[in-house]
Amino acid sequence: MRFYQFWLRFRKNRAAEISFYCILVFVSLALLAPWLSPYDPFALGQRPFLPPQSGHLMGTDDLGRDTLSRVLYGTRVSLMVGVLAAATSLIIGTAVGSVSGYSGGFVDELLMRATEYVLVIPRFFLALLIVAMMGTGITKIVLVIGFLDWPEIARVVRAQFLTFKEREFVLAARAMGLKNWEIIFTEILPNAIPPAIVVGSFLVARAILLEAGLSFLGLGDPELISWGMLLSDAQERIWFSMWLAIFPGLAMSLLVLSINLFGDGINDVLNPRLKEK
Amino acid sequence: MKRTDETETILEISGLKKYFPLREGFFSRSSRFVRAVDGISFSLARKETMALVGESGCGKSTTAKLVLRLIEPTAGTIRFLGRNVLELGGKELLALRREMQIIFQDTFASLNPRKRVREILSQPFRNYRMDTGNLEEKVAEILELVGLSPPAIFLDRHPHELSGGQRQRVGIARALALHPTLIVADEAVSALDVSVKAQILDLMKRLQRQFDLSFLFITHDLAVVRSLADQVAVMYLGLIVERGPVRRVFSNPLHPYTQALLSATPVPNPRLARQKKRMLLKGDVPSPVDPPKGCRFHTRCPFVMSRCREEEPELKEKGDGLVVACFLHE
């Protein structure tokens, strides 16, 4: 019932609704990539530099690999990196924000200064540096992005904790003798999570772009196909076979845009007052 | 804990103070304080109801939270059932908490919006590991007790699916679940409609008789005080200015502030209302950051004397358990 009402309100925002369907399409494409791809994305041997045509809807690259198949497999990597990195950020940010907001005082001061410190570091360059030093690999990339992108979550969760820890139901729980960790987990956290999820959805989009940036500079996982890598491969040939850049670029723009609009839509439903202004 | 003596004192508060530091800048240490509660004392007997009245910002709600040790006092002692609440920790505090519970004004904020009534009311039982043989039955029983029946239709509702009166009943049920000795009601009926308010007050009276409860009733509604309380304490700017049996205080208020409060309540009978002399106070309550020197009420008192601006009056016994802090009644 509650979910249905949420959906009805969410649907009032047309752009968000369309974005939601777009995301669903991308997710299904990623899941079904092995069955949808007309060719093995790694297989050589087709004719190179074929422009889009029937049989190769997005053409082929310099080694004769099918671009459509490669874009489909790239969707998997991008989505996976995006979601896992954002989930990592969500966990770290929620932990930091909860402790900070609930304890207050010196601990809060310390954690918030640390958060601000991470926030002001130019993320992309630090990610570049760490990946260059530690070596590439999808797990490392996910963790690096996740560990750099949690400050916003921490701040949102902390703000929620500050509002809720003085709320009467929390006082009642304390009067009933609930321990601090019980209050954090059972009383406050369930109320603090929804706004954090909204921020988390934007982080998915940002992580996708960050990973693409790393791959574009050759620091992606060489074992896997990612959109950034496709773009990187395409750049020297862009003048005579621009389809190699256009299709992965389009896919990435569409997915990132959809995720951002979707996050906006959820935010509007959760904070209807913000939208009226 | 013995429950034999009828007039046993269960709660004894003395010299209770709470100063909230004002944050003025990022690096500066706060040197100024909001003196929310500035040294109050009173005691409460078993089965008795004490009302704490006063304007907004006089420190009533802070007192409520202090009594339950939801916030730590700056100074003073709280003895509850013969034990110093402020010295206890861990298991002992947990055991004592079972004996005192709280009900709030904002019925919406007092229930976790993400929990169902069932979860809200089973929590106290779970927390104290009471024989949870049949939790469901216990929760249903307590819902029945506060007049939410049949319980089955309320168990699976979220707070936003209940009316204000129903939410307050759930709040009362939660406070009552552990059969406490003392219930602190912080403006518990102030936000309710008149008819609902009457029902809730009736419910509280009935439960008080049934379970030998003591109430500390925080309110600004003098009609509520008259209908429910045995004792009343009038607070002004963090201090108790007059305290005593309700009948005595209401029929013959001694402190000018109490007189002003009482004259501001409407009288139902229009003929009596016309005869009534209104005593209007000028100005606002001064800031509790730096309260006036001498008697705190002197800036608004119609009977102010030069002495009031210099010295602070102390609470003086006036017989029949009435105490008042005013130089007019030295």
Coordinates of C-alpha atoms in Angstrom, one line a residue:
Chain A
M1 CA 0.0 0.0 0.0
R2 CA 2.7 2.4 1.0
F3 CA 4.8 1.3 -1.9
Y4 CA 2.0 1.9 -4.3
Q5 CA 1.4 5.4 -3.0
F6 CA 5.1 6.1 -3.4
W7 CA 5.0 4.9 -7.0
L8 CA 2.0 7.0 -7.8
R9 CA 3.7 10.1 -6.5
F10 CA 6.9 9.2 -8.2
R11 CA 5.1 8.8 -11.5
K12 CA 3.9 12.4 -11.5
N13 CA 7.5 13.3 -12.5
R14 CA 7.5 12.2 -16.2
A15 CA 11.3 12.5 -16.6
A16 CA 11.9 10.4 -13.5
E17 CA 9.5 7.8 -14.7
I18 CA 11.1 7.5 -18.1
S19 CA 14.5 7.4 -16.5
F20 CA 13.3 4.5 -14.3
Y21 CA 12.3 2.5 -17.3
C22 CA 15.7 3.4 -19.0
I23 CA 17.5 2.1 -16.0
L24 CA 15.4 -1.1 -16.0
V25 CA 16.4 -1.6 -19.7
F26 CA 20.1 -1.0 -19.0
V27 CA 19.9 -3.5 -16.1
S28 CA 18.2 -6.1 -18.2
L29 CA 20.7 -5.6 -21.0
A30 CA 23.6 -6.0 -18.6
L31 CA 22.1 -9.2 -17.1
L32 CA 21.2 -10.7 -20.5
A33 CA 24.4 -9.5 -22.3
P34 CA 25.7 -13.1 -23.0
W35 CA 22.5 -14.0 -24.7
L36 CA 21.8 -10.7 -26.4
S37 CA 25.2 -10.2 -27.9
P38 CA 25.3 -11.3 -31.5
Y39 CA 29.1 -12.0 -31.3
D40 CA 31.7 -12.9 -28.7
P41 CA 32.9 -9.4 -27.7
F42 CA 36.5 -10.6 -27.6
A43 CA 36.4 -12.6 -30.9
L44 CA 38.5 -11.2 -33.7
G45 CA 38.0 -12.1 -37.3
Q46 CA 35.1 -10.0 -38.6
R47 CA 36.1 -7.4 -41.1
P48 CA 37.6 -4.4 -39.3
F49 CA 36.1 -0.8 -39.4
L50 CA 32.7 -1.9 -40.7
P51 CA 30.2 1.0 -40.3
P52 CA 26.9 0.2 -38.7
Q53 CA 24.9 -2.1 -40.9
S54 CA 22.7 -5.1 -40.6
G55 CA 24.6 -7.9 -38.9
H56 CA 26.8 -5.3 -37.1
L57 CA 24.3 -2.7 -35.8
M58 CA 27.1 -0.6 -34.3
G59 CA 29.8 -1.6 -36.7
T60 CA 33.1 -3.2 -35.9
D61 CA 36.4 -1.9 -34.5
D62 CA 40.0 -2.0 -35.7
L63 CA 40.4 -5.7 -34.8
G64 CA 37.0 -6.7 -36.3
R65 CA 35.2 -7.1 -33.0
D66 CA 31.5 -6.3 -32.9
T67 CA 30.8 -3.0 -31.2
L68 CA 27.3 -3.8 -30.1
S69 CA 28.5 -6.9 -28.2
R70 CA 31.3 -4.8 -26.6
V71 CA 28.9 -2.1 -25.6
L72 CA 26.5 -4.7 -24.1
Y73 CA 29.3 -6.2 -22.0
G74 CA 30.5 -2.8 -21.1
T75 CA 27.1 -2.1 -19.5
R76 CA 27.7 -4.9 -17.1
V77 CA 31.0 -3.5 -15.9
S78 CA 29.8 0.1 -15.7
L79 CA 26.6 -0.8 -13.7
M80 CA 28.5 -3.2 -11.5
V81 CA 31.2 -0.7 -10.7
G82 CA 28.6 2.0 -10.1
V83 CA 26.4 0.1 -7.8
L84 CA 29.2 -1.6 -5.8
A85 CA 31.2 1.6 -5.4
A86 CA 28.1 3.5 -4.3
A87 CA 27.2 0.6 -1.9
T88 CA 30.7 0.9 -0.4
S89 CA 30.3 4.6 0.0
L90 CA 26.9 4.1 1.5
I91 CA 28.2 1.7 4.1
I92 CA 31.2 3.9 5.1
G93 CA 29.2 7.1 5.0
T94 CA 26.3 5.7 7.1
A95 CA 28.7 4.3 9.7
V96 CA 30.6 7.6 10.0
G97 CA 27.5 9.7 9.9
S98 CA 25.7 7.6 12.5
V99 CA 28.5 7.7 15.0
S100 CA 29.2 11.3 14.4
G101 CA 25.6 12.5 14.7
Y102 CA 24.7 10.3 17.6
S103 CA 27.7 10.9 19.8
G104 CA 28.2 14.6 19.1
G105 CA 30.9 16.5 20.9
F106 CA 34.5 15.8 20.3
V107 CA 33.9 12.6 18.2
D108 CA 31.5 14.4 16.0
E109 CA 34.0 17.3 15.5
L110 CA 36.8 14.9 14.7
L111 CA 34.8 12.8 12.2
M112 CA 33.3 15.8 10.5
R113 CA 36.8 17.4 10.0
A114 CA 38.0 14.1 8.5
T115 CA 34.9 14.0 6.3
E116 CA 35.5 17.5 5.0
Y117 CA 39.1 16.6 4.4
V118 CA 38.1 13.7 2.1
L119 CA 35.5 16.0 0.5
V120 CA 38.0 18.6 -0.6
I121 CA 40.5 16.2 -2.1
P122 CA 40.3 16.2 -6.0
R123 CA 38.7 12.8 -6.2
F124 CA 39.7 11.9 -9.7
F125 CA 43.4 12.6 -9.3
L126 CA 43.6 10.7 -6.1
A127 CA 41.8 7.8 -7.6
L128 CA 44.2 7.9 -10.5
L129 CA 47.2 8.0 -8.2
I130 CA 46.0 5.1 -6.0
V131 CA 45.1 2.9 -9.0
A132 CA 48.4 3.7 -10.7
M133 CA 50.2 2.7 -7.5
M134 CA 48.2 -0.3 -6.5
G135 CA 47.7 -1.7 -9.9
T136 CA 44.4 -2.1 -11.9
G137 CA 41.7 -4.6 -11.2
I138 CA 38.0 -4.2 -10.9
T139 CA 37.9 -4.8 -7.1
K140 CA 40.5 -2.2 -6.4
I141 CA 38.7 0.3 -8.6
V142 CA 35.4 -0.3 -6.9
L143 CA 37.0 0.0 -3.5
V144 CA 39.0 3.2 -4.4
I145 CA 35.9 4.9 -5.7
G146 CA 33.9 3.7 -2.8
F147 CA 36.4 4.9 -0.2
L148 CA 36.6 8.4 -1.9
D149 CA 32.9 9.1 -2.3
W150 CA 31.3 8.7 1.1
P151 CA 31.5 12.2 2.6
E152 CA 28.1 13.4 1.3
I153 CA 26.4 10.3 2.6
A154 CA 28.1 10.8 6.0
R155 CA 26.8 14.4 6.1
V156 CA 23.3 13.5 5.2
V157 CA 23.1 10.6 7.7
R158 CA 24.6 12.8 10.4
A159 CA 22.0 15.5 9.8
Q160 CA 19.3 12.8 10.1
F161 CA 20.7 11.6 13.4
L162 CA 20.9 15.1 14.7
T163 CA 17.2 15.6 14.1
F164 CA 16.1 12.2 15.3
K165 CA 18.2 11.7 18.4
E166 CA 16.2 14.4 20.2
R167 CA 12.9 13.1 18.9
E168 CA 10.4 12.0 21.5
F169 CA 10.3 8.4 20.4
V170 CA 14.1 8.1 20.8
L171 CA 13.7 9.6 24.3
A172 CA 11.0 7.1 25.1
A173 CA 13.3 4.3 23.9
R174 CA 16.0 5.6 26.2
A175 CA 13.6 5.9 29.1
M176 CA 12.8 2.3 28.4
G177 CA 16.4 1.4 28.9
L178 CA 17.4 0.6 25.3
K179 CA 21.1 0.6 24.8
N180 CA 22.8 3.1 22.5
W181 CA 23.4 0.6 19.7
E182 CA 19.8 -0.6 19.9
I183 CA 18.6 3.0 19.6
I184 CA 21.0 3.6 16.6
F185 CA 20.0 0.5 14.7
T186 CA 16.3 0.0 15.5
E187 CA 15.1 3.5 16.1
I188 CA 17.1 6.1 14.2
L189 CA 18.8 4.3 11.3
P190 CA 15.6 3.1 9.6
N191 CA 14.6 6.8 9.5
A192 CA 18.0 8.0 8.3
I193 CA 18.4 5.6 5.4
P194 CA 15.9 6.9 2.8
P195 CA 17.7 10.3 2.2
A196 CA 21.0 8.5 2.2
I197 CA 19.7 6.2 -0.6
V198 CA 18.9 9.3 -2.7
V199 CA 22.4 10.6 -2.4
G200 CA 23.6 7.0 -3.1
S201 CA 21.8 7.0 -6.4
F202 CA 23.7 10.1 -7.5
L203 CA 26.9 8.3 -6.4
V204 CA 26.1 5.4 -8.7
A205 CA 26.2 7.9 -11.7
R206 CA 29.3 9.5 -10.4
A207 CA 31.1 6.2 -9.9
I208 CA 30.3 5.2 -13.4
L209 CA 31.8 8.3 -14.8
L210 CA 34.8 8.0 -12.6
E211 CA 35.4 4.4 -13.7
A212 CA 35.0 5.5 -17.3
G213 CA 37.6 8.2 -16.7
L214 CA 40.1 5.8 -15.2
S215 CA 39.5 3.3 -18.1
F216 CA 39.8 6.1 -20.6
L217 CA 43.3 6.8 -19.2
G218 CA 44.2 3.2 -19.5
L219 CA 43.8 2.4 -15.8
G220 CA 40.7 0.2 -16.1
D221 CA 40.7 -3.5 -15.6
P222 CA 42.4 -4.8 -18.8
E223 CA 40.5 -8.1 -18.4
L224 CA 37.1 -6.5 -18.8
I225 CA 35.4 -4.4 -21.3
S226 CA 34.2 -1.1 -20.1
W227 CA 32.7 1.9 -21.8
G228 CA 35.6 4.1 -20.8
M229 CA 38.0 1.6 -22.5
L230 CA 35.9 1.6 -25.6
L231 CA 36.0 5.4 -25.8
S232 CA 39.7 5.3 -25.2
D233 CA 40.2 2.8 -28.0
A234 CA 38.0 4.9 -30.3
Q235 CA 39.8 8.2 -29.8
E236 CA 42.5 7.8 -32.4
R237 CA 40.1 6.6 -35.0
I238 CA 37.3 9.0 -34.3
W239 CA 37.6 10.8 -37.7
F240 CA 37.1 7.9 -39.9
S241 CA 35.0 5.5 -37.7
M242 CA 33.2 7.7 -35.3
W243 CA 30.6 5.0 -34.5
L244 CA 33.2 3.5 -32.2
A245 CA 33.0 6.5 -29.9
I246 CA 29.3 7.5 -30.5
F247 CA 27.7 4.3 -29.2
P248 CA 29.5 3.8 -25.9
G249 CA 29.3 7.5 -25.4
L250 CA 25.6 7.6 -26.0
A251 CA 25.0 4.6 -23.7
M252 CA 27.0 6.2 -20.9
S253 CA 25.3 9.6 -21.2
L254 CA 21.9 8.0 -21.3
L255 CA 22.5 5.8 -18.2
V256 CA 24.1 8.6 -16.2
L257 CA 21.4 11.0 -17.1
S258 CA 18.7 8.5 -16.2
I259 CA 20.2 7.7 -12.8
N260 CA 20.4 11.4 -12.0
L261 CA 16.8 12.1 -13.0
F262 CA 15.7 9.0 -11.2
G263 CA 17.5 10.2 -8.0
D264 CA 15.8 13.6 -8.4
G265 CA 12.4 12.0 -8.7
I266 CA 12.9 10.0 -5.6
N267 CA 14.1 13.0 -3.8
D268 CA 11.0 15.0 -4.8
V269 CA 8.8 12.3 -3.4
L270 CA 10.7 12.1 -0.1
N271 CA 10.9 15.9 0.3
P272 CA 7.8 17.3 -1.4
R273 CA 8.3 20.7 0.2
L274 CA 11.6 21.3 -1.6
K275 CA 10.0 21.0 -4.9
E276 CA 7.4 23.7 -4.3
K277 CA 10.0 26.3 -3.8
Chain B
M1 CA 11.0 -2.1 46.9
K2 CA 8.3 -2.0 49.5
R3 CA 4.8 -1.0 48.6
T4 CA 3.3 -0.8 52.1
D5 CA 3.4 2.8 53.3
E6 CA 0.6 4.8 51.7
T7 CA 2.3 8.1 51.9
E8 CA 5.7 6.9 51.0
T9 CA 7.7 9.5 49.2
I10 CA 8.8 8.0 45.9
L11 CA 10.5 11.0 44.2
E12 CA 12.6 13.6 45.9
I13 CA 14.3 16.3 44.0
S14 CA 16.5 18.9 45.5
G15 CA 18.5 21.8 44.0
L16 CA 18.1 20.5 40.5
K17 CA 19.8 22.6 37.9
K18 CA 20.3 22.4 34.2
Y19 CA 22.4 24.9 32.3
F20 CA 22.6 24.6 28.5
P21 CA 25.8 26.1 27.1
L22 CA 25.3 28.6 24.4
R23 CA 27.6 28.1 21.4
E24 CA 28.8 31.4 20.2
G25 CA 31.6 30.6 17.7
F26 CA 33.5 27.8 16.2
F27 CA 36.5 27.9 18.4
S28 CA 35.3 29.9 21.3
R29 CA 34.4 28.2 24.5
S30 CA 30.9 29.0 25.6
S31 CA 30.8 31.2 28.6
R32 CA 27.1 31.9 28.7
F33 CA 24.4 29.5 29.6
V34 CA 20.7 29.1 29.2
R35 CA 19.6 28.5 32.8
A36 CA 16.7 26.3 31.9
V37 CA 16.2 24.9 35.4
D38 CA 17.9 26.8 38.1
G39 CA 17.6 25.0 41.4
I40 CA 14.2 23.4 42.0
S41 CA 13.1 21.0 44.8
F42 CA 10.0 19.1 45.3
S43 CA 8.9 15.6 46.3
L44 CA 6.1 13.3 45.2
A45 CA 4.3 10.6 47.1
R46 CA 3.0 7.3 45.8
K47 CA -0.4 7.6 44.1
E48 CA 0.0 11.3 44.1
T49 CA -0.2 13.6 41.1
M50 CA 2.0 16.7 41.0
A51 CA 1.4 19.3 38.3
L52 CA 4.2 21.5 37.1
V53 CA 2.8 24.6 35.5
G54 CA 4.2 27.7 33.9
E55 CA 4.6 29.5 30.6
S56 CA 6.6 28.2 27.6
G57 CA 10.3 28.3 28.2
C58 CA 10.1 28.2 32.0
G59 CA 11.9 24.9 32.2
K60 CA 9.0 22.5 32.7
S61 CA 9.9 20.1 30.0
T62 CA 13.6 20.2 30.9
T63 CA 12.6 19.2 34.4
A64 CA 10.6 16.2 33.0
K65 CA 13.6 15.0 31.0
L66 CA 15.9 15.5 34.0
V67 CA 13.7 13.5 36.3
L68 CA 14.0 10.5 34.0
R69 CA 17.7 11.3 33.5
L70 CA 17.2 11.6 29.7
I71 CA 19.5 14.6 30.0
E72 CA 22.2 15.0 32.7
P73 CA 21.6 17.7 35.3
T74 CA 24.2 20.4 36.0
A75 CA 23.7 20.1 39.7
G76 CA 21.3 18.7 42.2
T77 CA 20.0 15.3 43.3
I78 CA 17.2 13.1 42.2
R79 CA 16.2 10.3 44.6
F80 CA 13.7 7.8 43.2
L81 CA 12.4 4.9 45.3
G82 CA 15.1 5.6 47.8
R83 CA 18.0 5.6 45.3
N84 CA 20.1 8.3 43.9
V85 CA 19.2 8.2 40.2
L86 CA 22.3 10.2 39.2
E87 CA 24.8 7.7 40.7
L88 CA 23.4 4.6 39.1
G89 CA 24.6 3.1 35.9
G90 CA 24.3 0.0 33.8
K91 CA 22.0 -2.7 35.2
E92 CA 20.8 -0.7 38.2
L93 CA 19.7 2.2 36.1
L94 CA 18.0 -0.1 33.7
A95 CA 16.1 -1.7 36.6
L96 CA 15.1 1.7 37.9
R97 CA 14.0 2.9 34.5
R98 CA 11.4 0.3 34.5
E99 CA 9.7 2.1 37.3
M100 CA 9.5 5.5 35.6
Q101 CA 8.2 6.2 32.1
I102 CA 7.2 9.2 30.1
I103 CA 4.4 10.4 27.8
F104 CA 4.9 13.2 25.4
Q105 CA 2.9 16.1 23.9
D106 CA 3.7 15.5 20.2
T107 CA 1.9 12.2 19.6
F108 CA 3.4 11.9 16.1
A109 CA 7.0 12.5 17.2
S110 CA 6.6 10.2 20.2
L111 CA 6.1 7.0 18.0
N112 CA 8.7 5.8 15.6
P113 CA 7.0 6.4 12.1
R114 CA 8.6 3.2 10.7
K115 CA 7.2 0.8 13.3
R116 CA 3.9 -0.8 13.7
V117 CA 1.9 -0.6 16.9
R118 CA 2.7 -4.2 17.6
E119 CA 6.5 -3.5 17.4
I120 CA 6.3 -0.4 19.4
L121 CA 4.4 -2.1 22.2
S122 CA 6.4 -5.3 22.3
Q123 CA 9.6 -3.5 22.7
P124 CA 9.3 -2.8 26.5
F125 CA 8.6 -6.5 27.1
R126 CA 11.5 -7.6 24.9
N127 CA 13.9 -5.2 26.4
Y128 CA 13.2 -6.4 29.9
R129 CA 13.1 -10.0 28.9
M130 CA 9.9 -10.5 30.6
D131 CA 8.4 -13.9 30.2
T132 CA 7.7 -13.4 26.5
G133 CA 5.6 -16.6 26.6
N134 CA 2.8 -14.9 24.8
L135 CA 4.0 -11.5 23.7
E136 CA 1.0 -11.1 21.3
E137 CA -1.4 -11.6 24.1
K138 CA 0.4 -9.1 26.4
V139 CA 0.4 -6.4 23.7
A140 CA -3.3 -7.0 23.0
E141 CA -4.1 -6.9 26.7
I142 CA -2.4 -3.5 27.1
L143 CA -4.1 -2.1 24.1
E144 CA -7.4 -3.2 25.6
L145 CA -6.4 -1.5 28.8
V146 CA -5.9 1.9 27.1
G147 CA -9.2 1.6 25.3
L148 CA -8.0 0.5 21.9
S149 CA -10.2 -2.4 21.2
P150 CA -10.5 -4.7 19.6
P151 CA -6.7 -4.8 19.6
A152 CA -6.5 -6.8 16.4
I153 CA -7.4 -3.8 14.2
F154 CA -4.6 -1.6 15.7
L155 CA -1.8 -4.1 15.9
D156 CA -0.6 -3.8 12.3
R157 CA -1.1 -0.1 11.9
H158 CA 1.7 2.5 11.6
P159 CA 1.5 5.6 13.7
H160 CA 0.3 7.7 10.7
E161 CA -2.7 5.5 10.3
L162 CA -4.0 6.4 13.7
S163 CA -5.7 9.5 15.0
G164 CA -4.0 11.9 17.5
G165 CA -6.0 10.5 20.4
Q166 CA -5.3 6.9 19.3
R167 CA -1.6 7.7 19.0
Q168 CA -1.6 9.2 22.5
R169 CA -3.3 6.0 23.8
V170 CA -0.5 4.0 22.2
G171 CA 2.0 6.3 24.0
I172 CA 0.3 5.7 27.3
A173 CA 0.2 1.9 26.6
R174 CA 3.9 2.0 26.0
A175 CA 4.6 3.8 29.2
L176 CA 2.3 1.5 31.1
A177 CA 3.6 -1.8 29.7
L178 CA 6.1 -2.3 32.4
H179 CA 3.8 -1.3 35.3
P180 CA 5.9 1.7 36.4
T181 CA 5.6 3.5 39.7
L182 CA 5.9 7.0 38.2
I183 CA 4.7 8.4 34.9
V184 CA 5.9 11.7 33.7
A185 CA 3.4 13.3 31.4
D186 CA 5.0 16.1 29.4
E187 CA 2.1 18.2 28.1
A188 CA 0.5 14.9 27.4
V189 CA -3.0 16.3 26.5
S190 CA -2.1 19.8 25.3
A191 CA -2.1 18.9 21.6
L192 CA -5.4 17.0 21.7
D193 CA -9.0 18.2 20.9
V194 CA -11.1 19.1 23.9
S195 CA -13.3 16.0 23.7
V196 CA -10.3 13.7 23.1
K197 CA -8.4 15.5 25.9
A198 CA -11.2 14.7 28.4
Q199 CA -11.2 11.0 27.3
I200 CA -7.4 10.8 27.8
L201 CA -7.6 12.5 31.2
D202 CA -10.3 10.0 32.3
L203 CA -8.2 7.2 31.0
M204 CA -5.2 8.4 33.0
K205 CA -7.2 8.8 36.2
R206 CA -8.6 5.3 35.8
L207 CA -5.2 3.8 35.2
Q208 CA -3.8 5.7 38.2
R209 CA -6.4 4.1 40.5
Q210 CA -5.9 0.7 38.9
F211 CA -2.1 0.6 39.1
D212 CA -1.4 3.0 42.0
L213 CA 0.5 5.3 39.7
S214 CA 2.2 8.6 40.6
F215 CA 2.1 11.2 37.9
L216 CA 4.3 14.2 37.3
F217 CA 2.1 16.2 35.1
I218 CA 3.8 19.0 33.1
T219 CA 1.2 21.4 31.6
H220 CA 0.3 24.9 31.0
D221 CA -3.4 24.1 31.2
L222 CA -4.8 25.0 34.6
A223 CA -8.1 23.3 33.9
V224 CA -6.2 20.0 33.6
V225 CA -4.4 20.7 36.8
R226 CA -7.6 21.3 38.6
S227 CA -9.2 18.1 37.4
L228 CA -6.2 15.8 38.0
A229 CA -3.6 17.0 40.3
D230 CA -3.1 16.9 44.1
Q231 CA -0.1 19.1 44.3
V232 CA 0.9 22.0 42.0
A233 CA 4.2 23.7 41.5
V234 CA 4.3 27.0 39.6
M235 CA 7.5 27.6 37.7
Y236 CA 8.8 30.9 36.4
L237 CA 12.2 31.2 34.6
G238 CA 13.6 28.0 35.9
L239 CA 12.5 28.4 39.5
I240 CA 9.5 27.2 41.5
V241 CA 7.7 30.3 42.9
E242 CA 4.8 28.7 44.6
R243 CA 4.0 25.1 45.5
G244 CA 1.3 23.4 47.5
P245 CA -2.0 21.5 47.4
V246 CA -4.0 22.3 44.3
R247 CA -7.1 23.4 46.3
R248 CA -5.1 25.7 48.5
V249 CA -3.1 27.3 45.7
F250 CA -6.1 27.7 43.3
S251 CA -8.5 29.2 45.9
N252 CA -6.0 31.6 47.4
P253 CA -2.9 32.1 45.2
L254 CA -0.2 34.0 47.1
H255 CA 2.5 34.7 44.5
P256 CA 1.6 37.5 42.1
Y257 CA 2.6 35.3 39.2
T258 CA 0.3 32.5 40.3
Q259 CA -2.5 35.1 40.6
A260 CA -1.8 36.3 37.1
L261 CA -1.8 32.8 35.7
L262 CA -5.1 31.9 37.4
S263 CA -6.8 35.2 36.4
A264 CA -5.9 34.3 32.8
T265 CA -7.9 31.1 32.7
P266 CA -11.4 31.4 31.3
V267 CA -14.4 30.9 33.7
P268 CA -17.3 28.9 32.2
N269 CA -20.0 30.9 34.0
P270 CA -20.5 34.2 32.2
R271 CA -21.8 36.0 35.3
L272 CA -18.8 35.0 37.3
A273 CA -16.6 35.7 34.4
R274 CA -17.8 39.4 34.4
Q275 CA -17.1 39.8 38.1
K276 CA -13.6 38.3 37.7
K277 CA -10.8 40.7 37.9
R278 CA -8.2 40.2 35.3
M279 CA -4.6 40.7 36.1
L280 CA -2.6 41.3 33.0
L281 CA 1.1 41.0 33.0
K282 CA 3.2 43.5 31.0
G283 CA 6.0 42.4 28.7
D284 CA 7.5 39.0 28.0
V285 CA 9.4 36.5 30.0
P286 CA 13.0 37.7 30.3
S287 CA 15.7 35.6 28.7
P288 CA 16.9 32.7 30.8
V289 CA 20.4 33.5 29.6
D290 CA 20.6 36.4 32.0
P291 CA 17.6 36.3 34.3
P292 CA 16.8 39.5 36.2
K293 CA 18.7 40.2 39.4
G294 CA 16.8 39.8 42.6
C295 CA 13.4 38.2 42.2
R296 CA 13.1 36.9 38.7
F297 CA 9.6 38.1 38.4
H298 CA 10.2 41.7 39.4
T299 CA 10.3 43.0 35.8
R300 CA 6.6 42.1 35.3
C301 CA 5.3 42.1 38.9
P302 CA 2.5 44.6 39.6
F303 CA 3.5 44.8 43.3
V304 CA 7.2 45.2 42.8
M305 CA 9.2 46.8 45.6
S306 CA 12.7 48.1 45.7
R307 CA 13.8 45.1 47.7
C308 CA 12.7 42.7 44.9
R309 CA 15.2 44.2 42.6
E310 CA 18.1 43.5 44.9
E311 CA 17.4 40.3 46.9
E312 CA 16.2 36.9 45.7
P313 CA 13.2 35.7 47.8
E314 CA 13.4 32.1 49.1
L315 CA 10.6 29.6 49.4
K316 CA 8.9 30.1 52.7
E317 CA 6.5 27.7 54.4
K318 CA 3.0 29.1 54.7
G319 CA 1.3 26.2 56.4
D320 CA -0.7 23.2 54.9
G321 CA 2.3 22.3 52.8
L322 CA 2.2 25.5 50.9
V323 CA 5.5 27.3 50.1
V324 CA 5.9 30.6 48.3
A325 CA 8.9 32.7 47.2
C326 CA 7.7 36.3 47.5
F327 CA 8.6 39.2 49.8
L328 CA 4.9 40.1 50.0
H329 CA 4.4 37.0 52.2
E330 CA 7.4 37.1 54.4

